[in-house]
Short mmCIF file of C-alpha atoms in Angstrom, two decimals:
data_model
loop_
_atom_site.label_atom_id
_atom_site.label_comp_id
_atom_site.label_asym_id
_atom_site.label_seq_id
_atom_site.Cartn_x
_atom_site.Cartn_y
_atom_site.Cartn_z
CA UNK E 1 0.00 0.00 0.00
CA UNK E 2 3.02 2.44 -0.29
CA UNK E 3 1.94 3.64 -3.31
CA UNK E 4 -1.05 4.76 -2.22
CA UNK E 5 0.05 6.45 1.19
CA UNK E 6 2.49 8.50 -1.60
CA UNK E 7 -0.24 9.07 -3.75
CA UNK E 8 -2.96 10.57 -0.79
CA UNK E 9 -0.04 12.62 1.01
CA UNK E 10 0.80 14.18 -1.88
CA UNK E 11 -2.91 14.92 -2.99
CA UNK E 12 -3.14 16.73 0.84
CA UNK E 13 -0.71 18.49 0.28
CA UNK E 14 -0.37 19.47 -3.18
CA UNK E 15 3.03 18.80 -4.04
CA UNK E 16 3.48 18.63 -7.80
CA UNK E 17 3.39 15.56 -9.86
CA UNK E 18 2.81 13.20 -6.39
CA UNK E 19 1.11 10.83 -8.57
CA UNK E 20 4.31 10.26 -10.67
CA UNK E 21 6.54 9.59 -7.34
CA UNK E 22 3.35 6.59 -6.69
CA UNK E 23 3.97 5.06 -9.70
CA UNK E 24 7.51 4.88 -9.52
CA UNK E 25 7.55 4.21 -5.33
CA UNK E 26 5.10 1.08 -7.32
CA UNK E 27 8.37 0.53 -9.21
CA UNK E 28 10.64 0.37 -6.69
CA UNK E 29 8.43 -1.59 -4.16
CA UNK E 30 7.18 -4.53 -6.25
CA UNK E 31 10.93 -5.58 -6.63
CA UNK E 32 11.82 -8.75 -4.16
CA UNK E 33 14.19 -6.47 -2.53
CA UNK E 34 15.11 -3.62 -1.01
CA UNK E 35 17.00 -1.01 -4.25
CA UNK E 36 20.63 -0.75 -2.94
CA UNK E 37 21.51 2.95 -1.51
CA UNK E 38 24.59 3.32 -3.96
CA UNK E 39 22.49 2.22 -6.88
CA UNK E 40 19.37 4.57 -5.86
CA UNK E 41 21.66 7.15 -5.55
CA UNK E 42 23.73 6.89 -9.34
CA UNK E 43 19.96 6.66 -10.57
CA UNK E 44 18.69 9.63 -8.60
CA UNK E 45 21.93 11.33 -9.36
CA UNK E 46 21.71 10.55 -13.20
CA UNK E 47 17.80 11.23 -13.46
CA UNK E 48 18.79 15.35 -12.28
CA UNK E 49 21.31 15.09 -14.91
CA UNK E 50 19.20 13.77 -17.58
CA UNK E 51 16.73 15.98 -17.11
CA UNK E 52 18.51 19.45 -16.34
CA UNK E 53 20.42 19.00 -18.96
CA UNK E 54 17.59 17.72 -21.20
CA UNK E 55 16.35 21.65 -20.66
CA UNK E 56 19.11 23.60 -21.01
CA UNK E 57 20.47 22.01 -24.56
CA UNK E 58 16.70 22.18 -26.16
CA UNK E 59 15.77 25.49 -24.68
CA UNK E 60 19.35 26.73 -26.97
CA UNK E 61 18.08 24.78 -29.79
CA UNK E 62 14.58 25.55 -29.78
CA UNK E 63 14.88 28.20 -32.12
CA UNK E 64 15.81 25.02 -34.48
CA UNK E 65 12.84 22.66 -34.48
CA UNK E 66 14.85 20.51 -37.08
CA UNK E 67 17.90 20.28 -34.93
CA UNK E 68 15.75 19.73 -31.84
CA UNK E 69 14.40 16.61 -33.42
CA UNK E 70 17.31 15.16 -34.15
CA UNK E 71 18.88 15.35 -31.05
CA UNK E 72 15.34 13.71 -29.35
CA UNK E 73 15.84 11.07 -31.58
CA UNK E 74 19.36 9.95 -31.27
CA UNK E 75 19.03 10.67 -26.94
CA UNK E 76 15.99 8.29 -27.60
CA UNK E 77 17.85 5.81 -29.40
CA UNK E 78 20.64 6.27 -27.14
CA UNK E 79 17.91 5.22 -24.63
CA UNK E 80 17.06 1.68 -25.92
CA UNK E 81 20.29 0.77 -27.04
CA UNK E 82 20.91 1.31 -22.80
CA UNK E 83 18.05 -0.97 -22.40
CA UNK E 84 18.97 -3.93 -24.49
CA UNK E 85 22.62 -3.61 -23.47
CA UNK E 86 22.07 -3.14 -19.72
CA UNK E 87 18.13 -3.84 -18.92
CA UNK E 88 18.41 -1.52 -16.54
CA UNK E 89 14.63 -0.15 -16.56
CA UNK E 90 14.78 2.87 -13.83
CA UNK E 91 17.58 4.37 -15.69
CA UNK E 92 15.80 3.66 -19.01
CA UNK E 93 13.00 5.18 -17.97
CA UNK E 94 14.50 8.31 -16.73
CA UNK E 95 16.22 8.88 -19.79
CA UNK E 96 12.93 8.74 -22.25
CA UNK E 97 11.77 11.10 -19.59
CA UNK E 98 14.43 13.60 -20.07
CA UNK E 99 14.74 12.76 -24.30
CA UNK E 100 10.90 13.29 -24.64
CA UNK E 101 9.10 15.08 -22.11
CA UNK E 102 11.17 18.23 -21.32
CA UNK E 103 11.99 18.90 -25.25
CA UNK E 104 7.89 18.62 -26.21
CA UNK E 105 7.27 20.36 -22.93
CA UNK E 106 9.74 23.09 -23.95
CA UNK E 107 8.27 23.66 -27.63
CA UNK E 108 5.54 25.19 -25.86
CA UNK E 109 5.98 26.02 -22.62
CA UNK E 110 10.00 26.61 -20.83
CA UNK E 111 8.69 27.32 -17.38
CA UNK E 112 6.59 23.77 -17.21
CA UNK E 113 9.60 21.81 -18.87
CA UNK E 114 11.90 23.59 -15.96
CA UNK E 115 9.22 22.24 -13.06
CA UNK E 116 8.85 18.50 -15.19
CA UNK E 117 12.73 18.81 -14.95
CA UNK E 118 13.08 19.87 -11.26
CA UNK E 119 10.12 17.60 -9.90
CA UNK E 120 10.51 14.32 -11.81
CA UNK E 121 13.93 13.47 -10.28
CA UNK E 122 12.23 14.95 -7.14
CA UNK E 123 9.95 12.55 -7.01
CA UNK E 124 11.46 9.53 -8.02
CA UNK E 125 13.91 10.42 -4.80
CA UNK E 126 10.80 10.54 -2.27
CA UNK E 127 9.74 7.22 -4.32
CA UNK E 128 13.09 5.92 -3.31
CA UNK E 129 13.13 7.24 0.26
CA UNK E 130 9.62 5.87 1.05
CA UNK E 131 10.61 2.73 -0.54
CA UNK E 132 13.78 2.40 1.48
CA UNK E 133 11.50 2.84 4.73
CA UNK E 134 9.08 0.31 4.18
CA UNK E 135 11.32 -1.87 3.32
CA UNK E 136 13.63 -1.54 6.91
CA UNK E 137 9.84 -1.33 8.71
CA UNK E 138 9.00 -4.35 6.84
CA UNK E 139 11.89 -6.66 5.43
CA UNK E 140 11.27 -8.73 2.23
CA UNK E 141 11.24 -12.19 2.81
CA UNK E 142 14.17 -14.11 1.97
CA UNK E 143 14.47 -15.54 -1.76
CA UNK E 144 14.64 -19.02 -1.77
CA UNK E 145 12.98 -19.47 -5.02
CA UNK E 146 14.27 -22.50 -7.15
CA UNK E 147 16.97 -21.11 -10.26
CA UNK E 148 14.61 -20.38 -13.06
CA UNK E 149 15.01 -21.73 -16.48
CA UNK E 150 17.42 -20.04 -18.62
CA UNK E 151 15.88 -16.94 -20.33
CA UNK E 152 16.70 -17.28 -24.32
CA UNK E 153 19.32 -14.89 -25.33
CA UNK E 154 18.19 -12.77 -28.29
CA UNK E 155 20.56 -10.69 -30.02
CA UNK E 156 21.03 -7.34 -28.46
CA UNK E 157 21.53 -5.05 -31.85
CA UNK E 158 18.25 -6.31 -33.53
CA UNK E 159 16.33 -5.98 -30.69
CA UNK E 160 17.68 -2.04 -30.24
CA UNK E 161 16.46 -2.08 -33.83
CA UNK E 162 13.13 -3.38 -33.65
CA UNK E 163 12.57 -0.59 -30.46
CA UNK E 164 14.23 2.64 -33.11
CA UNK E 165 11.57 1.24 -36.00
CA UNK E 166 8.76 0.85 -33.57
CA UNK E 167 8.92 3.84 -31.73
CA UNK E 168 11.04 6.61 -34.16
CA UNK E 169 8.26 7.41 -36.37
CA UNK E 170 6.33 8.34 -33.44
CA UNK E 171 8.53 10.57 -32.12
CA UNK E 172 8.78 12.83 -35.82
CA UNK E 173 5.09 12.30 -36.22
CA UNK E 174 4.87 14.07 -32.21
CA UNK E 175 7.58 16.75 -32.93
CA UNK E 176 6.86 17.90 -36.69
CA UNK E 177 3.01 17.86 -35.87
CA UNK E 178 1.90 18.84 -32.43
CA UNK E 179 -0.85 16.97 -32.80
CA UNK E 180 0.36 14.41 -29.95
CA UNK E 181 0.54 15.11 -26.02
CA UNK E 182 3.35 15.17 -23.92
CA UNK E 183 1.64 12.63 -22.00
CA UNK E 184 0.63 10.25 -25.09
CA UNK E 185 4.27 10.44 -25.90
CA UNK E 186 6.02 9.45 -23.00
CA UNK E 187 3.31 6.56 -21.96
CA UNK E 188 4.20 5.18 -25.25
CA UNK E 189 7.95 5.41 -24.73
CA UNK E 190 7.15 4.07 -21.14
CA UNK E 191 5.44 1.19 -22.01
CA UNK E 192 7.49 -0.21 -24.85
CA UNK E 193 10.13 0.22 -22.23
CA UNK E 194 8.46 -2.60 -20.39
CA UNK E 195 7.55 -4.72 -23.18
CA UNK E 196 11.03 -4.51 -24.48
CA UNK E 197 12.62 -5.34 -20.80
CA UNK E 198 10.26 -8.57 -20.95
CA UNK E 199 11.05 -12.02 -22.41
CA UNK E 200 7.18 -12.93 -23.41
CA UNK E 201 6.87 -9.29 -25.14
CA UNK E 202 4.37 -10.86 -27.66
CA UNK E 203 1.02 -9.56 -28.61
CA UNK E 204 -0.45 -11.78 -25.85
CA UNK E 205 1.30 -9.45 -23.35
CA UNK E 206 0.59 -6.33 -25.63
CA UNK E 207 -3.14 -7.30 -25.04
CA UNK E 208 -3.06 -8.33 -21.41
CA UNK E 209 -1.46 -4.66 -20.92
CA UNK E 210 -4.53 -2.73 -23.19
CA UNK E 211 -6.94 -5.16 -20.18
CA UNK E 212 -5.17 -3.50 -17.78
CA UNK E 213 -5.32 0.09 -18.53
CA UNK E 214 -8.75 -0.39 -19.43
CA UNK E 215 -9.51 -1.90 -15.85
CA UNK E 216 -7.36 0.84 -14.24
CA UNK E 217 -8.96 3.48 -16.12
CA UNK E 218 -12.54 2.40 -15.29
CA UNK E 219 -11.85 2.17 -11.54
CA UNK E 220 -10.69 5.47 -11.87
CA UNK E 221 -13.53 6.76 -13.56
CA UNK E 222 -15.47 5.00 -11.17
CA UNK E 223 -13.59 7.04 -8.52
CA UNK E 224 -14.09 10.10 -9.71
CA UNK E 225 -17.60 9.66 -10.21
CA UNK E 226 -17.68 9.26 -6.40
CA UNK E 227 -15.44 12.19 -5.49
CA UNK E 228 -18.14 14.24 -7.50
CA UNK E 229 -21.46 12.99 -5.94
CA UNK E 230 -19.83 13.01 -2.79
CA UNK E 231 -16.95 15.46 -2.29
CA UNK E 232 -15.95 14.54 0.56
CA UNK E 233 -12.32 13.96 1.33
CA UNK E 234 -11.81 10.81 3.91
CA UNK E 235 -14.92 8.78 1.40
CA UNK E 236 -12.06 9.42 -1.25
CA UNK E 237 -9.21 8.06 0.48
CA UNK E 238 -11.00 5.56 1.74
CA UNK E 239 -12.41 4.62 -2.26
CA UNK E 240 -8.69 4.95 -3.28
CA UNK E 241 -7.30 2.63 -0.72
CA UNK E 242 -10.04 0.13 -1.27
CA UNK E 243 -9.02 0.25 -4.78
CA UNK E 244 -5.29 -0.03 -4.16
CA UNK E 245 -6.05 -3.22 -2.14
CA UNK E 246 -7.90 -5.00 -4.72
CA UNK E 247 -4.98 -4.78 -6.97
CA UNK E 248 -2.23 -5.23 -4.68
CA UNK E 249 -4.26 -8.42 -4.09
CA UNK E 250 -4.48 -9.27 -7.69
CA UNK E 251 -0.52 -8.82 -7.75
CA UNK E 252 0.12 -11.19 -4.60
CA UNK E 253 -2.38 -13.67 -6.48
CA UNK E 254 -0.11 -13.18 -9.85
CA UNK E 255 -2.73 -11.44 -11.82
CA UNK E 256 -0.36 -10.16 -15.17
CA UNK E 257 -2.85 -7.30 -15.69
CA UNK E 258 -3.01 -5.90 -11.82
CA UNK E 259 0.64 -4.03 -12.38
CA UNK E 260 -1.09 -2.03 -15.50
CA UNK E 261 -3.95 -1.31 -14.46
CA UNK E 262 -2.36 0.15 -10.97
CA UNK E 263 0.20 2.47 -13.27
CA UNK E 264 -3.25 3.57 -15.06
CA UNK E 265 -5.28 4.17 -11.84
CA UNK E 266 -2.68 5.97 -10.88
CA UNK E 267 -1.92 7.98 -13.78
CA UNK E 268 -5.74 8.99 -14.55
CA UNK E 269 -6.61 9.90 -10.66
CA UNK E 270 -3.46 12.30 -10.41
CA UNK E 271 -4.89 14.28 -13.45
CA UNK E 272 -8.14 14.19 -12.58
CA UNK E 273 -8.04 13.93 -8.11
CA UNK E 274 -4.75 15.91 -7.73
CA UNK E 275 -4.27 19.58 -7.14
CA UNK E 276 -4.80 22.54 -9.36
CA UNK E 277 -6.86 20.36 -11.64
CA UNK E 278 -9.29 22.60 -13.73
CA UNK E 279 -12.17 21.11 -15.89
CA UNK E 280 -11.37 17.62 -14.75
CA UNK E 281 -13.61 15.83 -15.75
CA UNK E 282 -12.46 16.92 -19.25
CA UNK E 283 -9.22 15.96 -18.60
CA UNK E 284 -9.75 12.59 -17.50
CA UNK E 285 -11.64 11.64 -20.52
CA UNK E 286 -8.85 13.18 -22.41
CA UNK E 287 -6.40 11.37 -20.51
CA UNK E 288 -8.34 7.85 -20.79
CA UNK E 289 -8.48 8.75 -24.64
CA UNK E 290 -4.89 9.02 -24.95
CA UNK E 291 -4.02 6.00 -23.13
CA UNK E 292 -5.89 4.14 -25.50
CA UNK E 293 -4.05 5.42 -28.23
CA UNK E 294 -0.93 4.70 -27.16
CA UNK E 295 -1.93 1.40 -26.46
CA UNK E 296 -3.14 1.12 -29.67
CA UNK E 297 -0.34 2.44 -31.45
CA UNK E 298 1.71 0.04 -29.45
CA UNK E 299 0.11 -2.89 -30.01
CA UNK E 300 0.49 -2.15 -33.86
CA UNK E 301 3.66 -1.27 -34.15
CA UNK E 302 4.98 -4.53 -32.35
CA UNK E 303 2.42 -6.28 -34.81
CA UNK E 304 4.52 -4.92 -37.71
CA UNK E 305 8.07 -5.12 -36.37
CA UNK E 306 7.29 -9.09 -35.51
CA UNK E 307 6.26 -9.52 -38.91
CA UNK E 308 8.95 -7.90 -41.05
CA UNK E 309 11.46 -7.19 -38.06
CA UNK E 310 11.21 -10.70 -36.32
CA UNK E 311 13.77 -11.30 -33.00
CA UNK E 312 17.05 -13.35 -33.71
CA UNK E 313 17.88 -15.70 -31.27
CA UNK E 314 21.33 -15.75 -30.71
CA UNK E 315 24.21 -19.03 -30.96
CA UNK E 316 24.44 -20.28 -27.53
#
């Protein structure tokens, strides 16, 4: 339930973004064990210098909207081939934050890239501090688990290439356009992230993922629905934490959709429960919308890529 105390202390009191330090305190407390300090700190350390510098070098270029593309695009690439080389998925994801969010933020808006840039990293530190509390409150049982079977190996450079020809054309579409979110952006990066990191990143996992976000969205619909006929604070909480159990119960039970569908709850009751959250209700449909889009796009793309781009085992 640590995600959810992060979640409803930031909502009381309004720090910015609180729902993004829940989903990644969700990150760092569904892992078997507690994150080392040294390696929380090189992560927290590199996420300020992602992102800082993410918004000084694109608020010199952004007189240059050509230039400014290319740079997202090889910092993205630069991204993956991190992921397939190292599968390290924090520091993944921190990157795609910095190569995405703060340039597309920036194109319209410096002072909101400079708070994304400032409070992203500030969060995932409180995610990290929480986490590292819980976890000395409450120690992870010992892992005795039997050695799994080998995972298949699968060659590194073709999978790096299968992530640039998903997820490139996106990113020029986004930039040379407009006519895609911030948001839509990143939650596609985010998510083929994920896929990418996993070794049954078929379309069976693709759909089990679109289930979840569907199931997180609704219960957060559902949510809000309440918060309106009944505006009353503690009933919310109390709704929220209800719904945090049922998936955290879903997750102990090894329910592959619970994990989603809690980033999605998440995501759509921070836009729509958190503070300074005007015309809400508009926003969360607009929020739900663009989840299924990216979804959608991502369950396409991997279509394609498995068709014409297959994965090459490689030569034990």
């Amino acid at each position: 339930m640590t995600p959810w105390l992060v979640f409803v202390f930031g909502m009381l009191i309004d720090w910015p973004l609180s729902f993004v330090g829940a989903v990644f305190t969700s990150l760092f407390v569904l892992g078997k064990q507690q994150v080392p300090v040294k390696y929380a700190a090189t992560l927290i350390i590199a996420a300020y210098g992602y992102m800082i510098a993410a918004w000084f070098v694109t608020g010199v270029i952004r007189p240059y909207p050509g230039a400014m593309l290319l740079i997202v695009i090889v910092a993205v690439s630069l991204s993956y081939y991190l992921l397939v080389t190292r599968n390290d998925i924090l520091m993944v994801v921190m990157a795609l934050l910095g190569a995405l969010l703060i340039p597309l933020q920036m194109k319209s808006s410096p002072e909101t890239a400079w708070e994304l840039a400032i409070w992203l990293p500030h969060n995932l530190m409180i995610a990290w501090l929480v986490s590292y509390l819980m976890f000395s409150l409450l120690p992870a049982e010992p892992n005795e688990a039997p050695p799994s079977k080998k995972e298949a190996e699968y060659d590194a450079n073709r999978r790096w290439l299968r992530l640039c020809v998903a997820f490139l054309p996106f990113v020029g579409f986004a930039f040379v356009t407009d006519n895609v979110s911030a948001f839509t952006l990143t939650y596609v990066s985010v998510q083929l992230t994920l896929f990418a990191a996993s070794p049954t990143n078929g379309p069976t996992m693709i759909k089990d993922a679109m289930v979840g976000n569907i199931v997180g969205g609704a219960m957060a619909v559902a949510i809000y629905e309440i918060s309106v006929i009944a505006p009353f604070l503690p009933l919310v909480i109390v709704v929220l934490l209800l719904a945090y159990l049922i998936l955290a119960n879903r997750m102990l039970n090894g329910d592959g959709l619970a994990p989603t569908a809690l980033t999605a709850l998440t995501v759509v009751c921070g836009v729509s429960l958190g503070p300074l959250m005007d015309d809400a209700e508009g926003k969360l449909a607009v929020r739900l919308m663009q989840i299924a889009a990216s979804m959608g796009y991502i369950f396409i793309a991997m279509l394609a890529v498995d068709k014409w781009l297959p994965e090459k085992q490689t030569v034990s």
